[in-house]
Amino acid sequence: MLDYRNRFMLRSAAALAMLSAAVHFLHRALGWFQTGMGHVMPGSAAPSGMAAEGSALSLNLLLAVPFLLLLAAIPFGRGRTGAAAWIAPALATLSLTFSSISIIAGSGGSVEFHFSIFMVLAIAAYYESMRLIALMTAVFAAQHVGGYLLAPELVFGASRYPFSMVLIHALFLLLTALFTCLQIRSKAREVSRLEAERRHKQEQLEGLLGRVQELSRTLDASASSVAGLSRESAAQSAEVGSGLAEAVRLQQRQQSAVEQAQAGLADIAAKARRAAEVTGGTQHKALAADAGLEEHRLGMESLLRQMEDAGVILRDTAASASGMVKASEAAEAMVDSVREMAEQTSLLALNASIEAARAGEAGRGFAVVAQEVRKLAARSGGTAEQMREIVRSMRLENERAASRIEEGLRASETAAVRAEQSLGQFRSLQQELLDMSGGIHALTDSIREMDAGCEAASSRMADIAAGADQTSRSAQRLALLSEQQRAASAQTDGEVRRIAVLASDLLAGSQGGGAAAGASEPEPGLDRRDSTGEAAGPGLRHPA
C-alpha cells in the first residue's frame, strides 16, 4: 500500500517538475507570460528586463531543485519500514513544493501562478500527514519571506511589493494548511472510531461463532449417544424376536404333544370300555397310560419354564423401551435448546447487520458476514425444528412399542397361569391313573366311572390344547411387535445419522465464518501522529 502511494506521488512530482520546465521554457524562451499576466500592485515597482525576472543562475537553480529531489526520492519509493518509510514521502513533498516555487519564479512571479501553491497542497494531502503539510507550509512561508527580503522579482514579479499583500498571501496559505490539517485529523478520528467499532463487532462475531461451534459439538455428541441407544435397542429387539420365535416353535410342539395326549386318552377310554371283557390286560394298559401322562407333565413343566423365561425377556424389553422413551425426551429437549440458540443467533446477526448499516461503506463487508451468519442461524433453526419433529415421532413410536410389549407381557403371564393350572390337572389325572392301577381288581365294578374320568381328561386336554394355541398366537404377535420395534430402531439410527451430518455441516460452516471474520488488518499509515503525539491520519488506502 505504501509503495503504491509513493509511486503515485512520485509520478505527480515528476509531472509538476515537467510543468515547471514547460513554464520556464514558455516564459524565458518564448516570452509568453511577459505581458497580460502579471499585475503590479499599488506601491510596487514593475521589473525591467532581466532584472525583473531574476538572474538566470537563480532560475536555473530553482528549475533543477525539483528534479534533484525527485531523483533522490526514487530509490526510497518502495520502502515500508525504517527511514525509507518517511524519506520518500518527505522528498516527494519537497519536490512538489519546489516545483510550485519554480513555476512561480519561472513565470516571472506572476500572481496567477501562485495558485500552484494550493494545487501542490491538495496533492500533498493525499499522504494524509500533518507533518508533511506543515513542512510544505513552512517552505512556502520561507519562500515568501525570503523573496520579499532578498529577491521579490522571483516571487512577486516586482522589485518592490507591499508587505500587506505578503501578509495576505501568508494568511491564506496558513488557513489553507490549517483546514487541510483539520480535515486530516477529523478523518483520522472517524476512521479510528470505525476501526474500533469494527474490531468490537468482530470480537462479538467470533464469540458467537465459538458458541455455534460448541453447540454443534454438543449436538454431535448427543446424536452419537442416541445412535448407540438405538443400536442397542435394535440388538435387544432382534434377541427378543429370536427368543419368541423359539417359544412359538416349542409351543407348537407342545400343542402337538397335547393332541397326541388327547388321542391317547381316547384310546384309554376305549380300552377301559373293553376292560369289562378283557380284564387281564387292564392293569398293563393303565400303567402305559400313566407313563404317557408323566411324559406330558414333564413337557408342560418345560413349557411353563420357557414361558417364564419369555416373560423375563419381555420385562427387559419393556424396560429398554422405557429407556428409549426417556432418551427421546432428552433429545427433544436438546433440540429445543438448539432451536432457541439458533433464534438468538439470528437476533445477534440482525443487530450486527443494523450496526453495519449504520457504519455505512466501512461496514459493508461486515454486513455481508452478518447476513451469512443470519442465514446460517435460519438454517440451524429449520434443521432444529425438523430434528424436533423426528425425535418426537421416535418418542411416540417407542411409547407405542412399549405399550404393545406391556400387553404381550400381560398375555404371557396369563398363559403361564393357565399352563400352571393345566399342569395341576395333569398331576391330578396322573394320580387318578395310579389309583386305578392300585384298584385293578375292582376294575369291573368301576369301569363306567373310569370311562367317565377318561372323557373328563379328554375334555381337559382339549382345553389345554386351546390354551396352548392361544399362547402360540400371542407369542407370534409379540414376535411381530419385536420385528416392528427393530425396524423403528433402524429408522431411528438413520435419523440420528442425519442429525450427526447436520451437526458436522453446522460446525464446518461456523469454522468457515470464523475464518472469514479474521480478515487482515490494514497496514499502518505513513505518518499517523502529529507533533503532539495524537493520531493524525488513517491507514494508507488506494485513492477512491
Coordinates of C-alpha atoms in Angstrom, one line a residue, residues 56-247:
A56 CA 19.5 33.2 -14.9
L57 CA 21.6 31.3 -12.4
S58 CA 18.9 31.5 -9.7
L59 CA 16.1 30.5 -12.1
N60 CA 18.1 27.5 -13.4
L61 CA 18.9 26.5 -9.8
L62 CA 15.2 26.7 -8.9
L63 CA 14.4 24.7 -12.0
A64 CA 16.9 21.9 -11.1
V65 CA 15.9 21.5 -7.4
P66 CA 12.6 19.6 -8.0
F67 CA 14.3 17.2 -10.4
L68 CA 17.1 16.6 -7.9
L69 CA 14.7 15.9 -5.1
L70 CA 12.7 13.6 -7.3
L71 CA 15.8 11.6 -8.3
A72 CA 16.7 11.4 -4.6
A73 CA 13.3 10.1 -3.6
I74 CA 13.1 7.3 -6.3
P75 CA 15.4 4.8 -4.5
F76 CA 13.2 5.0 -1.4
G77 CA 9.9 4.7 -3.2
R78 CA 9.3 1.0 -2.2
G79 CA 10.4 1.3 1.4
R80 CA 7.8 0.4 4.0
T81 CA 9.8 0.4 7.2
G82 CA 12.6 2.3 8.9
A83 CA 14.0 5.5 7.4
A84 CA 12.7 4.7 3.9
A85 CA 9.1 4.9 5.2
W86 CA 9.4 8.7 5.7
I87 CA 12.3 9.7 3.4
A88 CA 10.4 9.0 0.2
P89 CA 7.3 10.9 1.2
A90 CA 9.3 13.9 2.5
L91 CA 11.4 14.1 -0.6
A92 CA 8.3 13.8 -2.9
T93 CA 6.6 16.6 -0.9
L94 CA 9.7 18.8 -1.2
S95 CA 9.9 18.1 -4.9
L96 CA 6.2 19.2 -5.3
T97 CA 6.9 22.3 -3.1
F98 CA 9.9 23.4 -5.1
S99 CA 8.1 22.7 -8.4
S100 CA 5.5 25.3 -7.4
I101 CA 8.2 27.7 -6.3
S102 CA 10.0 27.1 -9.7
I103 CA 6.7 27.6 -11.6
I104 CA 6.2 31.0 -9.8
A105 CA 9.8 32.1 -10.4
G106 CA 9.8 30.8 -14.0
S107 CA 6.7 32.8 -14.8
G108 CA 8.3 36.0 -13.7
G109 CA 6.4 36.0 -10.3
S110 CA 3.0 36.3 -12.0
V111 CA 0.2 36.3 -9.5
E112 CA -1.8 33.8 -11.5
F113 CA 0.9 31.1 -11.0
H114 CA 0.6 31.5 -7.2
F115 CA -2.4 29.2 -7.5
S116 CA 0.1 26.4 -8.0
I117 CA 0.7 26.6 -4.2
F118 CA -2.9 25.4 -3.5
M119 CA -2.6 22.7 -6.2
V120 CA 0.5 21.1 -4.6
L121 CA -1.1 21.4 -1.1
A122 CA -4.1 19.4 -2.4
I123 CA -1.7 16.8 -3.9
A124 CA 0.3 16.5 -0.7
A125 CA -2.9 16.0 1.3
Y126 CA -3.0 12.5 -0.4
Y127 CA -0.4 11.4 2.2
E128 CA -2.8 12.4 5.0
S129 CA 0.2 13.5 7.0
M130 CA 0.0 16.7 9.0
R131 CA 3.8 16.8 9.3
L132 CA 4.2 16.9 5.5
I133 CA 1.6 19.7 5.3
A134 CA 3.5 21.6 7.9
L135 CA 6.8 21.1 6.1
M136 CA 5.3 22.3 2.8
T137 CA 3.7 25.4 4.5
A138 CA 7.0 26.2 6.2
V139 CA 8.9 26.1 2.9
F140 CA 6.3 28.3 1.2
A141 CA 6.4 30.8 4.1
A142 CA 10.2 30.9 3.9
Q143 CA 9.8 31.5 0.1
H144 CA 7.6 34.4 0.6
V145 CA 9.6 36.0 3.5
G146 CA 12.9 35.3 1.7
G147 CA 11.6 36.5 -1.6
Y148 CA 10.2 39.7 0.0
L149 CA 13.6 40.5 1.7
L150 CA 16.0 39.2 -1.0
A151 CA 14.5 38.7 -4.4
P152 CA 10.9 39.9 -4.7
E153 CA 11.2 39.7 -8.6
L154 CA 11.3 35.9 -8.3
V155 CA 8.2 35.7 -6.0
F156 CA 6.0 38.7 -6.7
G157 CA 7.2 39.8 -10.2
A158 CA 8.2 43.3 -8.9
S159 CA 11.3 44.8 -7.3
R160 CA 9.1 46.3 -4.6
Y161 CA 5.9 44.7 -3.2
P162 CA 3.6 45.8 -0.4
F163 CA 4.2 44.0 2.9
S164 CA 0.4 43.9 3.5
M165 CA 0.0 41.8 0.3
V166 CA 2.7 39.5 1.6
L167 CA 0.7 39.1 4.8
I168 CA -2.4 38.3 2.9
H169 CA -0.6 35.6 0.9
A170 CA 0.8 34.2 4.1
L171 CA -2.6 34.3 5.8
F172 CA -4.4 32.4 3.1
L173 CA -1.6 29.9 2.9
L174 CA -1.7 29.3 6.6
L175 CA -5.5 29.0 6.5
T176 CA -5.4 26.5 3.7
A177 CA -2.8 24.4 5.5
L178 CA -4.7 24.7 8.8
F179 CA -8.0 23.5 7.3
T180 CA -6.3 20.7 5.4
C181 CA -4.7 19.5 8.7
L182 CA -8.1 19.7 10.4
Q183 CA -9.7 17.6 7.7
I184 CA -6.9 15.0 8.1
R185 CA -7.3 14.9 11.9
S186 CA -11.1 14.6 11.6
K187 CA -10.8 11.8 9.1
A188 CA -8.2 10.1 11.3
R189 CA -10.5 10.2 14.3
E190 CA -13.5 9.0 12.4
V191 CA -11.5 6.1 10.8
S192 CA -10.1 5.2 14.3
R193 CA -13.7 5.2 15.7
L194 CA -14.9 3.0 12.8
E195 CA -11.9 0.7 13.2
A196 CA -12.6 0.3 16.9
E197 CA -16.2 -0.4 16.3
R198 CA -15.3 -3.0 13.6
R199 CA -12.9 -4.7 16.0
H200 CA -15.6 -4.8 18.7
K201 CA -18.2 -6.3 16.3
Q202 CA -15.6 -8.8 15.0
E203 CA -15.0 -9.9 18.6
Q204 CA -18.7 -10.3 19.1
L205 CA -19.0 -12.3 15.9
E206 CA -16.0 -14.6 16.9
G207 CA -17.7 -15.2 20.2
L208 CA -21.0 -16.1 18.5
L209 CA -19.2 -18.4 16.1
G210 CA -17.5 -20.1 19.1
R211 CA -20.8 -20.7 20.7
V212 CA -22.2 -22.2 17.5
Q213 CA -19.2 -24.5 17.2
E214 CA -19.7 -25.6 20.9
L215 CA -23.4 -26.2 20.2
S216 CA -22.5 -28.3 17.1
R217 CA -20.1 -30.4 19.1
T218 CA -22.7 -31.0 21.8
L219 CA -25.3 -31.9 19.2
D220 CA -22.9 -34.3 17.5
A221 CA -22.2 -36.0 20.9
S222 CA -25.9 -36.3 21.7
A223 CA -26.5 -37.8 18.2
S224 CA -23.8 -40.3 18.9
S225 CA -25.3 -41.2 22.2
V226 CA -28.8 -41.6 20.7
A227 CA -27.3 -43.7 17.9
G228 CA -25.7 -46.0 20.4
L229 CA -29.0 -46.4 22.3
S230 CA -30.8 -47.1 19.0
R231 CA -28.3 -49.8 18.0
E232 CA -28.6 -51.4 21.5
S233 CA -32.4 -51.4 21.3
A234 CA -32.3 -52.9 17.8
A235 CA -30.0 -55.7 19.1
Q236 CA -32.3 -56.3 22.0
S237 CA -35.3 -56.4 19.7
A238 CA -33.5 -59.0 17.5
E239 CA -32.7 -61.1 20.5
V240 CA -36.3 -60.9 21.8
G241 CA -37.6 -61.8 18.4
S242 CA -35.3 -64.8 18.2
G243 CA -36.4 -65.9 21.7
L244 CA -40.1 -65.5 20.8
A245 CA -39.7 -67.5 17.6
E246 CA -38.1 -70.3 19.6
A247 CA -41.0 -70.1 22.1

